[in-house]
CSV table of C-alpha atoms and ligand atoms in Angstrom, one decimal:
chain,number,residue,atom,x,y,z
A,16,MET,CA,75.5,87.5,131.7
A,17,LYS,CA,74.0,89.8,129.2
A,18,LYS,CA,76.5,92.5,130.1
A,19,SER,CA,79.4,90.1,129.5
A,20,ILE,CA,78.0,89.2,126.1
A,21,LEU,CA,77.7,92.8,125.3
A,22,PHE,CA,81.3,93.4,126.4
A,23,VAL,CA,82.6,90.6,124.3
A,24,ALA,CA,80.6,91.9,121.3
A,25,ALA,CA,82.0,95.4,121.9
A,26,ALA,CA,85.5,94.0,122.2
A,27,MET,CA,85.1,92.0,119.0
A,28,LEU,CA,83.9,95.1,117.2
A,29,LEU,CA,86.7,97.2,118.5
A,30,PHE,CA,89.5,94.7,117.8
A,31,GLY,CA,87.8,93.7,114.5
A,32,SER,CA,87.8,97.2,113.3
A,33,MET,CA,91.4,97.7,114.5
A,34,ASN,CA,92.4,94.7,112.5
A,35,LEU,CA,90.6,96.1,109.5
A,36,ARG,CA,92.5,99.3,109.9
A,37,ALA,CA,95.9,97.6,110.2
A,38,GLN,CA,95.9,96.6,106.5
A,39,LYS,CA,97.7,97.6,103.4
A,40,PHE,CA,96.1,97.1,100.0
A,41,GLU,CA,96.5,93.6,98.6
A,42,HIS,CA,98.2,92.6,95.3
A,43,LEU,CA,99.8,96.0,94.5
A,44,ALA,CA,103.2,94.5,94.6
A,45,ASP,CA,103.0,90.7,93.9
A,46,THR,CA,106.2,91.4,92.0
A,47,PRO,CA,108.6,94.3,92.5
A,48,ALA,CA,107.3,97.7,91.3
A,49,MET,CA,108.5,99.0,87.9
A,50,GLY,CA,108.5,102.6,86.9
A,51,TRP,CA,110.4,105.9,86.8
A,52,ASN,CA,111.2,108.6,89.3
A,53,SER,CA,112.4,112.1,88.9
A,54,TRP,CA,115.0,112.4,91.7
A,55,ASN,CA,118.2,110.7,90.4
A,56,LYS,CA,118.3,112.9,87.3
A,57,TYR,CA,116.4,116.0,88.0
A,58,GLN,CA,116.3,116.4,91.9
A,59,CYS,CA,113.8,119.3,92.5
A,60,ASN,CA,113.9,120.6,88.9
A,61,ILE,CA,110.7,119.1,87.8
A,62,ASN,CA,107.6,120.4,86.1
A,63,GLU,CA,104.6,119.5,84.1
A,64,ASP,CA,106.2,119.5,80.7
A,65,LEU,CA,109.0,117.2,81.8
A,66,LEU,CA,106.6,114.8,83.4
A,67,LYS,CA,104.3,114.7,80.4
A,68,GLY,CA,107.3,114.1,78.2
A,69,ILE,CA,108.3,111.2,80.5
A,70,VAL,CA,104.8,109.7,80.3
A,71,ASP,CA,104.9,109.9,76.5
A,72,ALA,CA,108.4,108.4,76.4
A,73,MET,CA,107.3,105.5,78.6
A,74,VAL,CA,104.9,104.6,75.8
A,75,SER,CA,107.0,105.5,72.7
A,76,THR,CA,110.2,103.7,73.9
A,77,GLY,CA,108.4,100.5,74.7
A,78,LEU,CA,109.1,100.8,78.4
A,79,LYS,CA,105.4,100.5,79.2
A,80,ASP,CA,105.1,97.4,77.2
A,81,ALA,CA,108.1,96.0,79.0
A,82,GLY,CA,106.3,96.4,82.3
A,83,TYR,CA,107.2,99.8,83.7
A,84,GLN,CA,104.0,101.4,84.8
A,85,TYR,CA,104.6,104.1,87.5
A,86,VAL,CA,105.7,107.6,86.8
A,87,ASN,CA,106.7,109.1,90.1
A,88,LEU,CA,107.2,112.6,91.3
A,89,ASP,CA,109.9,112.9,93.9
A,90,ASP,CA,110.8,115.9,96.1
A,91,GLY,CA,110.0,119.4,94.9
A,92,TRP,CA,106.4,119.2,93.5
A,93,HIS,CA,105.0,120.9,96.5
A,94,GLY,CA,103.5,124.3,97.0
A,95,GLN,CA,101.9,125.6,100.2
A,96,ARG,CA,99.0,124.2,102.2
A,97,ASP,CA,95.7,125.9,101.7
A,98,ALA,CA,93.7,127.6,104.6
A,99,ASP,CA,92.3,124.2,105.6
A,100,GLY,CA,95.7,122.5,105.6
A,101,PHE,CA,95.4,120.6,102.3
A,102,ILE,CA,98.7,120.4,100.4
A,103,GLN,CA,98.8,122.1,97.0
A,104,CYS,CA,101.3,121.7,94.2
A,105,ASP,CA,103.7,124.4,93.0
A,106,ALA,CA,101.4,126.1,90.5
A,107,LYS,CA,104.4,127.5,88.6
A,108,LYS,CA,105.8,124.0,88.0
A,109,PHE,CA,102.5,122.3,87.6
A,110,PRO,CA,100.0,124.8,86.2
A,111,SER,CA,97.4,122.2,85.4
A,112,GLY,CA,97.6,120.6,88.8
A,113,ILE,CA,98.5,117.1,89.9
A,114,LYS,CA,95.1,115.5,89.1
A,115,SER,CA,95.4,116.6,85.5
A,116,LEU,CA,98.9,114.9,85.4
A,117,ALA,CA,97.5,111.8,86.9
A,118,ASP,CA,94.7,111.7,84.4
A,119,TYR,CA,97.2,112.2,81.6
A,120,ALA,CA,99.2,109.2,82.9
A,121,HIS,CA,96.1,107.1,83.2
A,122,SER,CA,95.0,108.0,79.7
A,123,LYS,CA,98.2,106.4,78.5
A,124,GLY,CA,97.8,103.3,80.6
A,125,LEU,CA,100.3,104.4,83.2
A,126,LYS,CA,100.1,105.3,86.9
A,127,LEU,CA,101.2,108.4,88.8
A,128,GLY,CA,103.3,108.4,92.0
A,129,ILE,CA,103.9,111.2,94.5
A,130,TYR,CA,106.4,111.9,97.3
A,131,SER,CA,106.2,113.0,100.9
A,132,CYS,CA,108.0,112.6,104.2
A,133,CYS,CA,107.1,111.4,107.7
A,134,GLY,CA,108.6,114.7,109.1
A,135,LYS,CA,107.3,118.2,109.1
A,136,LEU,CA,109.4,119.0,106.0
A,137,THR,CA,110.6,116.9,103.1
A,138,CYS,CA,114.3,116.4,102.7
A,139,ALA,CA,114.4,119.4,100.3
A,140,GLY,CA,112.5,121.6,102.8
A,141,TYR,CA,108.9,121.5,101.5
A,142,SER,CA,105.8,120.9,103.6
A,143,ALA,CA,105.5,117.2,104.5
A,144,SER,CA,103.0,114.9,106.2
A,145,LEU,CA,103.7,115.0,110.0
A,146,GLY,CA,100.3,115.9,111.5
A,147,HIS,CA,98.7,116.0,108.1
A,148,GLU,CA,98.7,112.2,107.3
A,149,TYR,CA,94.9,111.8,106.8
A,150,GLN,CA,94.6,115.1,104.9
A,151,ASP,CA,97.5,114.2,102.6
A,152,ALA,CA,96.2,110.7,101.9
A,153,LEU,CA,92.8,112.2,101.1
A,154,GLN,CA,94.3,114.7,98.8
A,155,TYR,CA,96.3,112.0,97.0
A,156,ALA,CA,93.1,110.0,96.5
A,157,ARG,CA,91.3,113.1,95.1
A,158,TRP,CA,94.2,113.5,92.7
A,159,ASN,CA,94.0,109.8,91.7
A,160,ILE,CA,97.5,109.0,92.8
A,161,ASP,CA,98.7,105.4,92.7
A,162,TYR,CA,102.0,105.3,94.6
A,163,LEU,CA,103.4,107.1,97.6
A,164,LYS,CA,107.1,107.3,98.5
A,165,GLU,CA,107.4,108.5,102.1
A,166,ASP,CA,110.8,109.8,103.2
A,167,TRP,CA,112.4,110.1,106.6
A,168,CYS,CA,113.9,113.6,107.0
A,169,TYR,CA,113.2,115.9,110.0
A,170,CYS,CA,112.0,112.9,112.0
A,171,GLU,CA,113.7,113.4,115.3
A,172,ASN,CA,111.5,111.9,118.1
A,173,VAL,CA,109.2,110.3,115.5
A,174,ASN,CA,108.5,106.6,116.0
A,175,PRO,CA,109.1,105.0,112.6
A,176,LYS,CA,106.8,102.0,113.2
A,177,GLY,CA,104.0,104.4,114.2
A,178,ALA,CA,104.6,107.0,111.6
A,179,TYR,CA,104.6,104.5,108.6
A,180,ALA,CA,101.6,102.6,110.0
A,181,LEU,CA,99.7,105.8,110.4
A,182,MET,CA,100.2,106.7,106.8
A,183,ARG,CA,99.4,103.2,105.7
A,184,ASP,CA,96.1,103.5,107.6
A,185,ALA,CA,95.4,106.9,106.2
A,186,LEU,CA,95.9,105.7,102.6
A,187,HIS,CA,93.7,102.7,103.4
A,188,ASP,CA,91.0,104.9,104.8
A,189,ALA,CA,91.2,107.3,101.8
A,190,GLY,CA,90.1,104.2,99.8
A,191,ARG,CA,92.2,104.4,96.7
A,192,PRO,CA,94.8,101.6,96.3
A,193,VAL,CA,98.2,103.2,96.6
A,194,TYR,CA,101.5,101.4,96.5
A,195,PHE,CA,103.4,102.4,99.7
A,196,SER,CA,107.1,102.9,99.3
A,197,MET,CA,108.9,103.4,102.6
A,198,CYS,CA,112.1,105.4,102.4
A,199,GLU,CA,113.7,105.5,105.9
A,200,TRP,CA,117.1,104.3,104.4
A,201,GLY,CA,117.2,101.1,106.6
A,202,SER,CA,117.9,103.3,109.7
A,203,ASN,CA,115.4,101.3,111.8
A,204,LYS,CA,115.6,97.9,110.2
A,205,PRO,CA,112.2,98.1,108.5
A,206,TRP,CA,112.7,94.6,107.1
A,207,GLU,CA,112.1,93.3,110.7
A,208,TRP,CA,108.7,95.1,111.2
A,209,ALA,CA,107.3,96.6,108.0
A,210,LYS,CA,106.0,93.5,106.1
A,211,ASP,CA,102.4,94.5,106.9
A,212,THR,CA,103.1,98.2,106.5
A,213,GLY,CA,104.8,98.9,103.2
A,214,ASN,CA,105.1,97.4,99.8
A,215,SER,CA,108.8,98.0,99.8
A,216,TRP,CA,111.4,99.6,102.1
A,217,ARG,CA,114.7,101.3,101.4
A,218,THR,CA,117.5,99.2,102.9
A,219,THR,CA,120.3,101.8,102.5
A,220,GLY,CA,121.2,105.4,102.1
A,221,ASP,CA,121.0,107.1,98.7
A,222,ILE,CA,122.5,105.7,95.6
A,223,SER,CA,124.8,107.8,93.4
A,224,CYS,CA,125.8,107.2,89.8
A,225,ASN,CA,129.1,105.3,90.4
A,226,TRP,CA,130.4,101.8,90.8
A,227,ASP,CA,131.4,102.1,94.5
A,228,SER,CA,128.0,103.5,95.5
A,229,TRP,CA,125.8,100.8,93.9
A,230,THR,CA,128.1,97.9,94.8
A,231,GLY,CA,128.2,99.1,98.4
A,232,ILE,CA,124.4,99.1,98.4
A,233,LEU,CA,124.3,95.7,96.9
A,234,ASP,CA,126.4,94.3,99.7
A,235,GLN,CA,124.1,95.8,102.3
A,236,ASN,CA,120.9,94.6,100.5
A,237,LYS,CA,122.1,91.0,99.7
A,238,VAL,CA,122.1,89.9,103.3
A,239,LEU,CA,118.4,90.8,103.7
A,240,ARG,CA,117.0,88.3,101.2
A,241,LYS,CA,114.9,86.4,103.8
A,242,TYR,CA,112.8,89.4,104.5
A,243,ALA,CA,111.7,90.0,100.9
A,244,GLY,CA,108.7,88.4,99.1
A,245,PRO,CA,105.5,89.1,97.2
A,246,GLY,CA,103.9,92.3,98.6
A,247,HIS,CA,107.0,93.4,100.6
A,248,TRP,CA,110.3,94.0,98.9
A,249,ASN,CA,113.8,95.2,99.9
A,250,ASP,CA,114.5,98.4,98.0
A,251,PRO,CA,118.2,99.1,97.3
A,252,ASP,CA,117.2,102.4,95.8
A,253,MET,CA,116.4,103.6,92.3
A,254,LEU,CA,118.4,102.8,89.2
A,255,GLU,CA,121.2,104.9,87.8
A,256,VAL,CA,121.3,103.2,84.5
A,257,GLY,CA,121.7,105.7,81.7
A,258,ASN,CA,123.1,108.5,84.0
A,259,GLY,CA,126.7,108.3,83.0
A,260,MET,CA,128.3,105.0,84.0
A,261,PRO,CA,130.0,102.8,81.3
A,262,VAL,CA,127.7,100.4,79.6
A,263,ASN,CA,129.2,97.3,81.3
A,264,GLU,CA,128.6,98.8,84.8
A,265,ASP,CA,125.1,99.9,83.8
A,266,ARG,CA,124.4,96.3,82.6
A,267,ALA,CA,125.9,94.8,85.8
A,268,HIS,CA,123.9,97.2,88.0
A,269,PHE,CA,120.6,96.4,86.2
A,270,THR,CA,121.2,92.7,86.3
A,271,MET,CA,122.1,92.6,90.0
A,272,TRP,CA,119.0,94.6,90.8
A,273,CYS,CA,117.0,92.0,89.0
A,274,MET,CA,118.8,89.2,90.7
A,275,MET,CA,117.8,90.8,94.0
A,276,SER,CA,114.1,91.2,93.2
A,277,ALA,CA,114.5,95.0,93.6
A,278,PRO,CA,111.9,97.5,92.5
A,279,LEU,CA,113.0,98.7,89.1
A,280,ILE,CA,112.5,102.4,89.3
A,281,LEU,CA,114.4,104.2,86.4
A,282,GLY,CA,116.2,107.4,87.1
A,283,ASN,CA,117.4,108.6,83.7
A,284,ASP,CA,116.1,110.8,81.0
A,285,ILE,CA,114.1,108.2,79.1
A,286,ARG,CA,113.2,110.8,76.4
A,287,ASN,CA,116.7,110.8,75.2
A,288,MET,CA,118.3,107.4,75.6
A,289,LYS,CA,121.3,105.9,73.9
A,290,PRO,CA,120.6,102.6,72.2
A,291,GLU,CA,122.8,100.8,74.7
A,292,THR,CA,120.8,102.2,77.6
A,293,SER,CA,117.4,101.2,76.1
A,294,ALA,CA,118.8,97.8,75.3
A,295,ILE,CA,119.5,97.3,79.0
A,296,LEU,CA,116.2,98.7,80.3
A,297,LEU,CA,114.1,96.8,77.7
A,298,ASN,CA,115.7,93.4,78.1
A,299,LYS,CA,112.6,91.5,78.9
A,300,GLU,CA,114.4,88.2,79.7
A,301,VAL,CA,116.4,90.0,82.4
A,302,ILE,CA,113.4,91.8,83.6
A,303,ALA,CA,111.6,88.4,83.9
A,304,LEU,CA,114.1,87.4,86.5
A,305,ASP,CA,113.1,90.3,88.7
A,306,GLN,CA,109.4,89.8,88.0
A,307,ASP,CA,109.4,86.1,88.5
A,308,LYS,CA,106.2,85.0,90.3
A,309,LEU,CA,108.1,82.9,92.9
A,310,GLY,CA,109.3,86.2,94.3
A,311,VAL,CA,112.5,85.0,95.9
A,312,GLN,CA,115.5,87.4,96.2
A,313,GLY,CA,118.6,85.8,94.7
A,314,LEU,CA,121.5,84.6,96.7
A,315,MET,CA,125.3,85.0,96.4
A,316,TYR,CA,126.4,81.4,96.6
A,317,LEU,CA,130.1,81.7,96.2
A,318,THR,CA,132.7,84.4,95.9
A,319,GLN,CA,136.2,83.7,94.6
A,320,ASP,CA,138.9,86.1,93.4
A,321,ASN,CA,136.5,89.0,93.6
A,322,VAL,CA,134.0,87.1,91.3
A,323,GLU,CA,130.6,86.3,92.7
A,324,TYR,CA,128.4,83.4,91.7
A,325,TRP,CA,124.7,84.2,92.2
A,326,PHE,CA,121.6,82.0,92.0
A,327,LYS,CA,117.9,83.0,92.0
A,328,PRO,CA,115.2,80.3,92.1
A,329,LEU,CA,112.5,80.9,89.5
A,330,GLU,CA,109.0,79.4,89.1
A,331,ASN,CA,108.7,76.0,87.4
A,332,GLY,CA,112.0,74.7,88.8
A,333,GLU,CA,114.2,77.0,86.8
A,334,TRP,CA,117.0,79.2,88.0
A,335,ALA,CA,118.8,82.4,87.1
A,336,PHE,CA,122.6,82.0,87.4
A,337,CYS,CA,124.8,85.1,87.3
A,338,ILE,CA,128.5,85.6,87.4
A,339,PHE,CA,129.4,89.1,88.7
A,340,ASN,CA,133.0,90.2,88.1
A,341,ARG,CA,133.9,92.9,90.5
A,342,ASN,CA,137.5,93.1,89.1
A,343,LYS,CA,138.4,95.7,86.6
A,344,ASP,CA,139.9,93.0,84.3
A,345,ALA,CA,138.1,90.2,82.6
A,346,LYS,CA,138.1,86.8,84.4
A,347,LYS,CA,138.0,83.4,82.9
A,348,CYS,CA,135.6,81.3,85.1
A,349,THR,CA,135.4,77.5,85.0
A,350,VAL,CA,132.0,76.4,86.0
A,351,ASP,CA,131.7,72.9,87.2
A,352,TRP,CA,128.0,72.6,87.8
A,353,GLN,CA,128.4,69.7,90.2
A,354,LYS,CA,130.1,72.1,92.6
A,355,PHE,CA,126.8,74.1,92.6
A,356,ASN,CA,124.5,71.3,93.9
A,357,PHE,CA,122.7,72.9,96.8
A,358,LYS,CA,119.3,73.4,98.4
A,359,ASP,CA,118.2,77.0,99.1
A,360,ASP,CA,116.7,76.7,102.6
A,361,LEU,CA,114.7,79.9,102.1
A,362,SER,CA,112.8,78.8,99.0
A,363,THR,CA,113.4,75.0,99.5
A,364,CYS,CA,114.4,74.9,95.8
A,365,SER,CA,117.4,72.7,94.8
A,366,THR,CA,119.6,73.0,91.8
A,367,ASP,CA,120.0,69.2,91.5
A,368,PHE,CA,122.7,69.4,88.8
A,369,ASN,CA,123.4,65.7,89.5
A,370,THR,CA,120.0,64.6,88.4
A,371,LYS,CA,118.7,67.4,86.2
A,372,VAL,CA,119.9,68.9,83.0
A,373,TYR,CA,119.3,72.5,82.2
A,374,SER,CA,119.9,74.3,79.0
A,375,LEU,CA,121.7,77.6,79.2
A,376,ARG,CA,120.1,80.7,77.8
A,377,ASN,CA,122.5,83.7,77.9
A,378,LEU,CA,120.2,86.6,78.6
A,379,TRP,CA,122.5,89.4,77.3
A,380,THR,CA,123.7,87.8,74.1
A,381,LYS,CA,120.3,86.0,73.7
A,382,LYS,CA,122.1,82.9,72.6
A,383,ASN,CA,121.6,79.3,73.8
A,384,GLU,CA,124.9,77.9,75.0
A,385,GLY,CA,124.5,74.2,75.5
A,386,THR,CA,123.6,72.5,78.8
A,387,THR,CA,124.7,71.9,82.3
A,388,LYS,CA,126.0,68.4,81.4
A,389,LYS,CA,129.4,69.8,80.6
A,390,ILE,CA,131.8,71.9,82.6
A,391,LYS,CA,131.7,75.4,81.1
A,392,THR,CA,134.3,78.1,80.7
A,393,ILE,CA,132.9,81.6,80.8
A,394,VAL,CA,134.8,84.8,80.3
A,395,VAL,CA,133.3,87.7,82.2
A,396,PRO,CA,134.5,91.1,81.3
A,397,GLY,CA,135.7,93.5,84.0
A,398,HIS,CA,132.9,95.2,86.1
A,399,ASP,CA,130.4,93.2,84.2
A,400,VAL,CA,128.1,90.2,84.4
A,401,VAL,CA,127.2,87.1,82.5
A,402,VAL,CA,123.7,85.9,83.3
A,403,TYR,CA,121.9,82.7,82.2
A,404,ARG,CA,118.4,81.4,82.6
A,405,LEU,CA,118.7,77.7,83.4
A,406,VAL,CA,115.9,76.2,81.5
A,407,LEU,CA,114.7,72.7,82.5
A,408,LYS,CA,115.1,70.2,79.6
A,409,LYS,CA,111.9,68.3,79.2
B,18,GLA,C1,116.1,111.4,100.3
B,18,GLA,C2,115.7,110.1,99.6
B,18,GLA,C3,116.0,110.3,98.1
B,18,GLA,C4,115.2,111.5,97.6
B,18,GLA,C5,115.5,112.7,98.4
B,18,GLA,C6,114.6,113.9,98.0
B,18,GLA,O1,117.5,111.6,100.3
B,18,GLA,O2,116.4,109.0,100.1
B,18,GLA,O3,115.6,109.1,97.4
B,18,GLA,O4,113.8,111.2,97.7
B,18,GLA,O5,115.4,112.5,99.8
B,18,GLA,O6,115.0,115.0,98.8
């Protein structure tokens, strides 16, 4: 009898502690992450001066006030491991060390992110975390790191579920809350198994700065909406806004990322932005769609003539409504709201245009454009969007 009680107690302790280990940090991603990352613009050409300049620009441009908080190193910050196996930074690129950079970011009210990989090497060939997970997590905690992006190169014969869970546990045991960004490009359908592992998972291969790339990614990401939610988001990759596309395409790219509740990780040189770029990245009303507390990824409701009609349920019974014109030429769209009466099964929200009247707030022109009582004609320029917040009339 006594023995069996002891056995049960031991089992409870064991399973109890296993449960404890299988945890990620709470409330690091109640809404999608917002920040900046070095890869899209600089690849491995990164250094302390650049990063400090980015930290400064996050503040001076108003990006920090708009909600962007992470400044993330991507591939190429690494030096060698020391005699005990602890990873060091490249001392030529980062002479003051990573902790000093993190402290600098923190002194400005920002957070610092870092990059590694589940394999032996990072994609660019630097020393990565396979076999060093706990050491790396400990080192990041010592450096006061707040965010880890973990990539998927050199991972032949590595089990993705095990590899990412191992790093999650290592981060958890190191004790410092770290946002965990999984970057295995959707290769193993992480949306099906990583809800309790990461705060976000890449759903596709790498973005590049052109229309075909990001619209292709959008098509892959939009069908995964049911897997996203507070704490665990689909990540269609970092933004290319400000890296060379025409302003209409930048605007559409940014808006669609917000409609899809994507992490908003900037990839441009925010120290030198054209006014039209900062106008996009600082549009708080569009950002608010992405950051809405309901945390429901938007849905493409209808597509007609290469024009897509998207809805995103928002808190307090409101909606975002976006028309995305994939044609090169402008399209005149007649919107009969009564054709958009539907219930979104995922969120259980209904548009109820037959019983409710919404006023129309155009989020790019920042003008109020009447209500949903009347049929509306909307001209959407080529490769562009028109997006409204449907505000409930009291
Ligand atoms: C992969 C990732 C990119 C970037 C590079 C760095 O391709 O998907 O986002 O981190 O590696 O080498």
